[in-house]
XYZ file of N, CA, C and O in Angstrom:
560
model
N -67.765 29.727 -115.331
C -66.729 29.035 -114.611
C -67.046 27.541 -114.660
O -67.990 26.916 -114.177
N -66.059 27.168 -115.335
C -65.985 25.242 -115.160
C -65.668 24.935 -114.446
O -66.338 23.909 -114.326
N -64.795 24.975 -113.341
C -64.319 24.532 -112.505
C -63.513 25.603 -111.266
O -63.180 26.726 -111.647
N -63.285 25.268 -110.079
C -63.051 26.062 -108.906
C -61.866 26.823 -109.005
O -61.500 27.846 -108.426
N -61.198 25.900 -110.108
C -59.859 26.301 -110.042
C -59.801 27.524 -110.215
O -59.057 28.284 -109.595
N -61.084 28.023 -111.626
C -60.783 29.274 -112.361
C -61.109 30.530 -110.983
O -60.837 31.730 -111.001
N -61.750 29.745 -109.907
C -62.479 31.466 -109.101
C -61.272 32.320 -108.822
O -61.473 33.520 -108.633
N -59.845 31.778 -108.766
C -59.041 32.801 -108.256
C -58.471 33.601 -109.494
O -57.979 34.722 -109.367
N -58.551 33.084 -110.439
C -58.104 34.811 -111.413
C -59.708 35.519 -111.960
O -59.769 36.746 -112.033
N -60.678 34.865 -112.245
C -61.933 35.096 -112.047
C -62.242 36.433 -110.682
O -62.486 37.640 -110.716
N -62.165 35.987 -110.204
C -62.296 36.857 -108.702
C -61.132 38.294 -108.807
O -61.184 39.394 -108.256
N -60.343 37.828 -109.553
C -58.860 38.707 -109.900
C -59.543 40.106 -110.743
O -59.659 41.298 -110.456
N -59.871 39.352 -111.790
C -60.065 39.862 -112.806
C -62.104 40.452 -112.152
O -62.863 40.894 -113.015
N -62.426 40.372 -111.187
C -63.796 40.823 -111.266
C -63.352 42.337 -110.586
O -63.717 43.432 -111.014
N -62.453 42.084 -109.395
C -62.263 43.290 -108.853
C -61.454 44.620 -109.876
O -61.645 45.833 -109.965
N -60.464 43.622 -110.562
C -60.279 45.288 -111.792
C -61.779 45.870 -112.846
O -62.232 46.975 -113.145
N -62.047 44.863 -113.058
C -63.678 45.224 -113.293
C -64.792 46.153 -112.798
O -65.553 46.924 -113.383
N -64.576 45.718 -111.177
C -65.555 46.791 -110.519
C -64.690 48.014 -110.813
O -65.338 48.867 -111.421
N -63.609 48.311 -110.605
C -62.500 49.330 -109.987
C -62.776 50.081 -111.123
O -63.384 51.132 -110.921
N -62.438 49.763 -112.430
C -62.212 50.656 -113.738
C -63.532 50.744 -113.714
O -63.872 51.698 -113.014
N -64.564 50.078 -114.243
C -65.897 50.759 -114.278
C -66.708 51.098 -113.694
O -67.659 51.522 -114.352
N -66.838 51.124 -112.239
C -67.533 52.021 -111.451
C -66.430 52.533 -110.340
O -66.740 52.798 -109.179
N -65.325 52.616 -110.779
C -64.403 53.437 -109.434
C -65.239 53.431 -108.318
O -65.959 54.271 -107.778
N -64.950 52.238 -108.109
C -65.274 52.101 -106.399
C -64.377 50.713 -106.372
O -63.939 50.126 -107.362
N -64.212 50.325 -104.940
C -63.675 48.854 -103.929
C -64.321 48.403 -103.150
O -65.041 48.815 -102.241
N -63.877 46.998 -103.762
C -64.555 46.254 -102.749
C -64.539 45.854 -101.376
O -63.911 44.801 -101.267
N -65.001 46.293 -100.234
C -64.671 46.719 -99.335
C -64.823 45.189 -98.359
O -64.212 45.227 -97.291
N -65.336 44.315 -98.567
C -65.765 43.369 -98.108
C -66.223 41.845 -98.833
O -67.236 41.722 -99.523
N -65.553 41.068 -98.618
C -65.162 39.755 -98.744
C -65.813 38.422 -98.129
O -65.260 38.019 -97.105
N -67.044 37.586 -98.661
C -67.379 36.657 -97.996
C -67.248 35.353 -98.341
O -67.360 35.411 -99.565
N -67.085 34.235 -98.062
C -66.784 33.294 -98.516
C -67.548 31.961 -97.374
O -67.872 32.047 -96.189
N -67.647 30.594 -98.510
C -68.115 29.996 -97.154
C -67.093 28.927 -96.951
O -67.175 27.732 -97.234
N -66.197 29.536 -96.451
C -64.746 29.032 -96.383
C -64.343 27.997 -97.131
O -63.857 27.040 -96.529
N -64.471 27.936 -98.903
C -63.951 27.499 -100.028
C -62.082 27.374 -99.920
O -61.237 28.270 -99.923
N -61.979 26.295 -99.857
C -60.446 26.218 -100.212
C -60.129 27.556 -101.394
O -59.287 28.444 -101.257
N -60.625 27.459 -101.996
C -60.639 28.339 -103.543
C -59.841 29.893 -103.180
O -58.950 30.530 -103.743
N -60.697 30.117 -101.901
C -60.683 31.356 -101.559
C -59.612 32.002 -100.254
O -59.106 33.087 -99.970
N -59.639 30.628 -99.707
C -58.729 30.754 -98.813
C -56.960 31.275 -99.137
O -56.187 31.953 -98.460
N -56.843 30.745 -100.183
C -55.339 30.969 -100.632
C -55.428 32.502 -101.294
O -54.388 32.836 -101.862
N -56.376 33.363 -101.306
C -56.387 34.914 -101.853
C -56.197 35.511 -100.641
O -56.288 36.734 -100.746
N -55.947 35.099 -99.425
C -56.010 36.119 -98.415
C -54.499 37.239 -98.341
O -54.577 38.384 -97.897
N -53.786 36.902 -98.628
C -52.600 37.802 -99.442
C -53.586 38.757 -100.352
O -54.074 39.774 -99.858
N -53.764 38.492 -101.275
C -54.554 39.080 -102.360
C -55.403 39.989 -101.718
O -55.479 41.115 -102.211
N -56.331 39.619 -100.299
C -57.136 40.741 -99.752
C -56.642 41.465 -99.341
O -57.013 42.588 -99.684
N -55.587 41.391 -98.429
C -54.921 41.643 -97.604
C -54.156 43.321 -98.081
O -54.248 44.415 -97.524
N -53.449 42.908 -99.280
C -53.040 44.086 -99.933
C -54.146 45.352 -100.518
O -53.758 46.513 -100.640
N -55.101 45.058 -100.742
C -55.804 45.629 -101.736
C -56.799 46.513 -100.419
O -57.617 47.304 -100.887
N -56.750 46.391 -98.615
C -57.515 46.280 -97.950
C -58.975 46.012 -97.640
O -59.688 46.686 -96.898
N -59.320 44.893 -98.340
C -60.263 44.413 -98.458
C -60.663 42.790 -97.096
O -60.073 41.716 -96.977
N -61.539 43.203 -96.547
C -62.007 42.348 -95.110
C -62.384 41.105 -95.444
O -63.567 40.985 -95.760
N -61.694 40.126 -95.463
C -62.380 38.903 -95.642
C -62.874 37.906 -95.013
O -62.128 36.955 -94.782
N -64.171 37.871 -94.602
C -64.754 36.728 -93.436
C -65.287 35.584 -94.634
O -65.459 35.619 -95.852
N -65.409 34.757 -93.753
C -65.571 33.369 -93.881
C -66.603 32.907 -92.679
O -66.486 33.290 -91.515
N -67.764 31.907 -93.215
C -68.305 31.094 -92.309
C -67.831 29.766 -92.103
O -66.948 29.240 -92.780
N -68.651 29.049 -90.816
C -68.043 28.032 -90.396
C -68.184 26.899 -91.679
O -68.555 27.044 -92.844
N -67.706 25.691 -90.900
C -68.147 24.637 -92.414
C -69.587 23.764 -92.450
O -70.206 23.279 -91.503
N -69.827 23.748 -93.586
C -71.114 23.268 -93.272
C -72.116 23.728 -92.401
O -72.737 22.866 -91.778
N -72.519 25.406 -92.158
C -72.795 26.230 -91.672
C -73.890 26.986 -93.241
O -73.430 28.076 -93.582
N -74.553 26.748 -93.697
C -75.097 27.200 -94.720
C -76.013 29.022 -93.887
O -76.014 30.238 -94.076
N -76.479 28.228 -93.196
C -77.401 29.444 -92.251
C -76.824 30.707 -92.064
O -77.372 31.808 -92.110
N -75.171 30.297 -91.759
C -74.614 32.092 -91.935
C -74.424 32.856 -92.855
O -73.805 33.901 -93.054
N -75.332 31.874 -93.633
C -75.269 33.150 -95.105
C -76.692 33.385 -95.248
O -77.198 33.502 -96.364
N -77.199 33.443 -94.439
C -78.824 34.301 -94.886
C -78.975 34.808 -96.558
O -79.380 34.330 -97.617
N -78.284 36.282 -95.979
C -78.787 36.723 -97.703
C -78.008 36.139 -98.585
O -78.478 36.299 -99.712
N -77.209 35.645 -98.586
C -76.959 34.681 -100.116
C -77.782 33.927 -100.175
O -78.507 34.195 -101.132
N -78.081 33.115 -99.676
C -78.936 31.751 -99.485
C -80.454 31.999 -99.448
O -81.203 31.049 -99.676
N -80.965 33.247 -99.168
C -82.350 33.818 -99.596
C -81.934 34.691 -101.190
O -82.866 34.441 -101.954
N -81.125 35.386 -101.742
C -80.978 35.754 -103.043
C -81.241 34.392 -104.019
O -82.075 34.277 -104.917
N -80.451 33.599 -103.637
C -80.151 32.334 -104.483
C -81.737 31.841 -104.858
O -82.404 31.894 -105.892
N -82.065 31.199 -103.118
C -83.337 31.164 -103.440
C -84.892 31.741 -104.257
O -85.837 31.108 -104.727
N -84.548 33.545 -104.127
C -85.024 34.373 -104.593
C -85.206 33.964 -106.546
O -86.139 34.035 -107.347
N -83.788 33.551 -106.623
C -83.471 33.467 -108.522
C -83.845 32.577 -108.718
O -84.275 32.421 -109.861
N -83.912 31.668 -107.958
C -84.187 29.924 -108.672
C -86.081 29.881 -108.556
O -86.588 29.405 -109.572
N -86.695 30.147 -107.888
C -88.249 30.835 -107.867
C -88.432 31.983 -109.099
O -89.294 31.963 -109.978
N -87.491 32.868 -108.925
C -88.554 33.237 -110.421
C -87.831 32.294 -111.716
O -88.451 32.082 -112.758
N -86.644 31.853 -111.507
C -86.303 31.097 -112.536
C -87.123 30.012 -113.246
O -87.270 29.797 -114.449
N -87.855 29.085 -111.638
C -88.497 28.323 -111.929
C -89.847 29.110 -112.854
O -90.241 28.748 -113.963
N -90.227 29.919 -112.277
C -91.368 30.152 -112.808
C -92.020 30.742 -114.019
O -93.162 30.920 -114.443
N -90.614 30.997 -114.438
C -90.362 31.509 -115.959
C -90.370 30.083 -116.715
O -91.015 29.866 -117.741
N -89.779 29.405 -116.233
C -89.860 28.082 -117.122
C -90.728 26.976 -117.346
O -90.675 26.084 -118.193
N -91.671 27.238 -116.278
C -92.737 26.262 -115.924
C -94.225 27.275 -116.812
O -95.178 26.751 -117.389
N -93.998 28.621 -116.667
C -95.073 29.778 -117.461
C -94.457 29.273 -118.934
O -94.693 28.081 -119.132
N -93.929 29.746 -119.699
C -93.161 29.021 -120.832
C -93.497 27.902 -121.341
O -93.833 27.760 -122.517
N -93.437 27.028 -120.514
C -93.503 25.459 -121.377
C -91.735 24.814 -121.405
O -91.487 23.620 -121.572
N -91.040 25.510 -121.276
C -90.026 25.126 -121.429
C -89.024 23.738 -120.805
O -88.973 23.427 -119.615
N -88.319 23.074 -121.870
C -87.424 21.907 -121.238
C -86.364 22.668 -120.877
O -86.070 23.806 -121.242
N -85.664 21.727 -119.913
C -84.911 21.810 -118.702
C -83.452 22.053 -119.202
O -82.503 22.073 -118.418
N -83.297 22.273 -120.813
C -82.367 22.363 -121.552
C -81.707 23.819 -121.375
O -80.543 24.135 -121.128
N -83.064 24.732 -121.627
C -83.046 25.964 -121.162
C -83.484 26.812 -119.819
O -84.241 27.777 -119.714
N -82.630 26.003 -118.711
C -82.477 26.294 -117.629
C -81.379 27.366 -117.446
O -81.734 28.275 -116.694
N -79.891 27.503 -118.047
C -79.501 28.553 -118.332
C -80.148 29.609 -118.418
O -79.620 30.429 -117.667
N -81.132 30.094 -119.004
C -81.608 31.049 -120.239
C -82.631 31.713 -118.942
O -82.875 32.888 -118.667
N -83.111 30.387 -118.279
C -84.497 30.945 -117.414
C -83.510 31.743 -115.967
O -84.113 32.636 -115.371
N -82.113 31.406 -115.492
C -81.769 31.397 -114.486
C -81.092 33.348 -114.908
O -81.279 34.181 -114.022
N -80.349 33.830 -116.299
C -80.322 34.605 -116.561
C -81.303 35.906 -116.668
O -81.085 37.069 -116.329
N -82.236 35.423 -117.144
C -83.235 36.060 -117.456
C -84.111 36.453 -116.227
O -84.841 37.413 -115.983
N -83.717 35.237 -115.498
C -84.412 35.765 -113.842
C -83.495 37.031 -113.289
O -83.881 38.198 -113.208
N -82.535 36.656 -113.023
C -81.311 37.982 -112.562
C -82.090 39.170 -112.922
O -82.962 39.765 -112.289
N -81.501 39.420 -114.268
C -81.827 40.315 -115.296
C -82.906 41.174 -114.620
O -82.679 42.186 -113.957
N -84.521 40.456 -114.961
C -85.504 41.024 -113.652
C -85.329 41.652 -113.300
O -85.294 42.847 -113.596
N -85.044 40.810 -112.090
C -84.724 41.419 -110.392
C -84.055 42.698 -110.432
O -84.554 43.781 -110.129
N -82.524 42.407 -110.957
C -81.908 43.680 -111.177
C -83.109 45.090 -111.696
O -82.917 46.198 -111.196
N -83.892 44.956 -112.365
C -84.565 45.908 -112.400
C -85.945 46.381 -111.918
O -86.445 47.478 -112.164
N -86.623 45.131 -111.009
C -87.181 45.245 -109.994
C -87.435 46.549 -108.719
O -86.610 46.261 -107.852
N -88.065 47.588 -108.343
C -87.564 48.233 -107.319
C -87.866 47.413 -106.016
O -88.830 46.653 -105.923
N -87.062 47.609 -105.141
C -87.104 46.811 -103.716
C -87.039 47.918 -102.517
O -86.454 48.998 -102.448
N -88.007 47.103 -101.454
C -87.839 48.368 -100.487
C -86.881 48.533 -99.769
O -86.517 49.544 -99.170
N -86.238 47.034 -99.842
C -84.466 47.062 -98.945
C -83.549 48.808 -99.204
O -82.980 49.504 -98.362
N -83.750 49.043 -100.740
C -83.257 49.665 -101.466
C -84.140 51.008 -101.464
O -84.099 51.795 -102.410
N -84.818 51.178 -100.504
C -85.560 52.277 -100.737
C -86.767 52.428 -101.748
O -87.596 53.330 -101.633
N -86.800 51.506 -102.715
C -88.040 51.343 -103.727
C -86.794 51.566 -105.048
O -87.165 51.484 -106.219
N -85.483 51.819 -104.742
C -84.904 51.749 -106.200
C -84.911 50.467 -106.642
O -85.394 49.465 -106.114
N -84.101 50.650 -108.058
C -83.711 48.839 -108.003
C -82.002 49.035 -108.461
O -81.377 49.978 -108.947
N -81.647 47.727 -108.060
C -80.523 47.655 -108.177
C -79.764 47.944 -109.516
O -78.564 47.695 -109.408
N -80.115 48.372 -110.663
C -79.941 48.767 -111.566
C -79.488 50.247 -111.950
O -78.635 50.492 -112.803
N -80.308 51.378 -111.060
C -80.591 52.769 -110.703
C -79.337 52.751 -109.566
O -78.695 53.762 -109.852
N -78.769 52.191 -108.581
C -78.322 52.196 -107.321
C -76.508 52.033 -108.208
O -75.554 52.767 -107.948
N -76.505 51.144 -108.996
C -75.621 50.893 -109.880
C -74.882 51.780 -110.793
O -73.683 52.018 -110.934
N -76.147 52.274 -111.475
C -75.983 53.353 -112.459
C -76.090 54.491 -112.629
O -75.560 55.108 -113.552
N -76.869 55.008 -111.673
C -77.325 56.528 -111.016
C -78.417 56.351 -112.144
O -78.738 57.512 -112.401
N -79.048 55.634 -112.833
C -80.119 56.436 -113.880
C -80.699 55.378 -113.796
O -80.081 54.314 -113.763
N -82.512 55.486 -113.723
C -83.895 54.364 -113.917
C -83.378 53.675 -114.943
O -82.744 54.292 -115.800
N -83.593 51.991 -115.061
C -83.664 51.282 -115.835
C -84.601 51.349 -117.552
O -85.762 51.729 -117.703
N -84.002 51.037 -118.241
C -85.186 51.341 -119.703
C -85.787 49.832 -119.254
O -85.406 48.864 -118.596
N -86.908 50.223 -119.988
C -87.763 48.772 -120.270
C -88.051 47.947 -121.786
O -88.534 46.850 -122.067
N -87.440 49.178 -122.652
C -88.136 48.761 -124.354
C -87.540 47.588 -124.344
O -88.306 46.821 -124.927
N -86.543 46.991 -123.984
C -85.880 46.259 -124.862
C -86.620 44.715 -124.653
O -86.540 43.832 -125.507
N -87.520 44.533 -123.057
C -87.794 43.777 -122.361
C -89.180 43.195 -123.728
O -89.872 43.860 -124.499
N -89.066 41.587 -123.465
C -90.091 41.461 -124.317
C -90.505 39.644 -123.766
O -89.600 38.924 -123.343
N -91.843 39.179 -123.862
C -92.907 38.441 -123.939
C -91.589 36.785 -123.525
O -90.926 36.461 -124.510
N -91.330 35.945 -122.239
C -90.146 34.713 -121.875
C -90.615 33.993 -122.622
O -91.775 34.349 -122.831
N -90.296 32.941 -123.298
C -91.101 31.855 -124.065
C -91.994 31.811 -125.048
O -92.699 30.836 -125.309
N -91.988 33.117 -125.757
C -93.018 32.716 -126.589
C -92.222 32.769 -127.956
O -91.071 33.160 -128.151
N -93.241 32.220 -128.932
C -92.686 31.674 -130.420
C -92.734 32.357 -131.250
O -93.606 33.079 -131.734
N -91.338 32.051 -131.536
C -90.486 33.150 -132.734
C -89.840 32.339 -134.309
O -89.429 31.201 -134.540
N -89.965 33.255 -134.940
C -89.566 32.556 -136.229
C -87.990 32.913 -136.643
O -87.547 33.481 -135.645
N -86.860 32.840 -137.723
C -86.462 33.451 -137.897
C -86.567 33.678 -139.388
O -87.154 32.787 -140.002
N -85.996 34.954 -140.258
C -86.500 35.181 -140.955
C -85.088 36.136 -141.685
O -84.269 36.754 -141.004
N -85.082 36.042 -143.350
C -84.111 37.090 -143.855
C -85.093 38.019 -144.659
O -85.604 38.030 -145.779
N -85.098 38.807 -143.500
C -85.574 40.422 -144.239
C -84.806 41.343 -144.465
O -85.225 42.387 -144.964
């Protein structure tokens, strides 16, 4: 997303997303009262989906966003600082952090990880391989 404008068909288009591929709804709606978001309340409204909002400039009522966030940008950092890496590939480290986590087990979650909770089936690991280190490329 480039710009705010896009969150409302973005947001459109995430909920047919959840719906078709994991048949389920989204049952609940948070926002930290973004103009962006404010004008979908029609949009919740129909679909019965609850939409709260915090106050303004109220960061604190978002705990767990604001500890997740924090959560990604720590291992993000620390993927990139283990690495060697410039600040170019800050993208790459902020993905790759997610990624993780998502397969992390947590005890919030009972010791699953959010991956298993998602998918009904344990995460693979083969594919997972060595952040930063040096690669060639090559036509074999």
């Amino acid at each position: 997303m480039r710009h705010k404008s896009e969150a409302q068909s973005l947001l459109k288009k995430f909920f047919s997303f959840v719906q078709t591929q994991f048949e389920s709804h989204i049952k609940n709606f948070r926002s930290d009262n973004g103009g962006e978001f404010i004008s979908l309340r029609s949009f919740f409204q129909d679909r019965g989906v609850v939409f709260q909002h915090s106050c303004v400039y109220t960061p604190q009522q978002n705990g767990v966003v604001e500890r997740k966030h924090r959560h990604i940008l720590q291992v993000a950092r620390a993927l990139q600082f283990h690495a060697h890496l410039r600040t170019q590939f800050w993208g790459e480290c902020a993905l790759t952090a997610v990624h993780i986590i998502n397969r992390l087990p947590s005890p919030v979650l009972s010791f699953k990880t959010p991956f298993e909770l998602l998918y009904s089936k344990p995460p693979s690991f083969s594919h997972l391989r060595v952040f930063g280190c040096l690669a060639y490329a090559t036509n074999s």
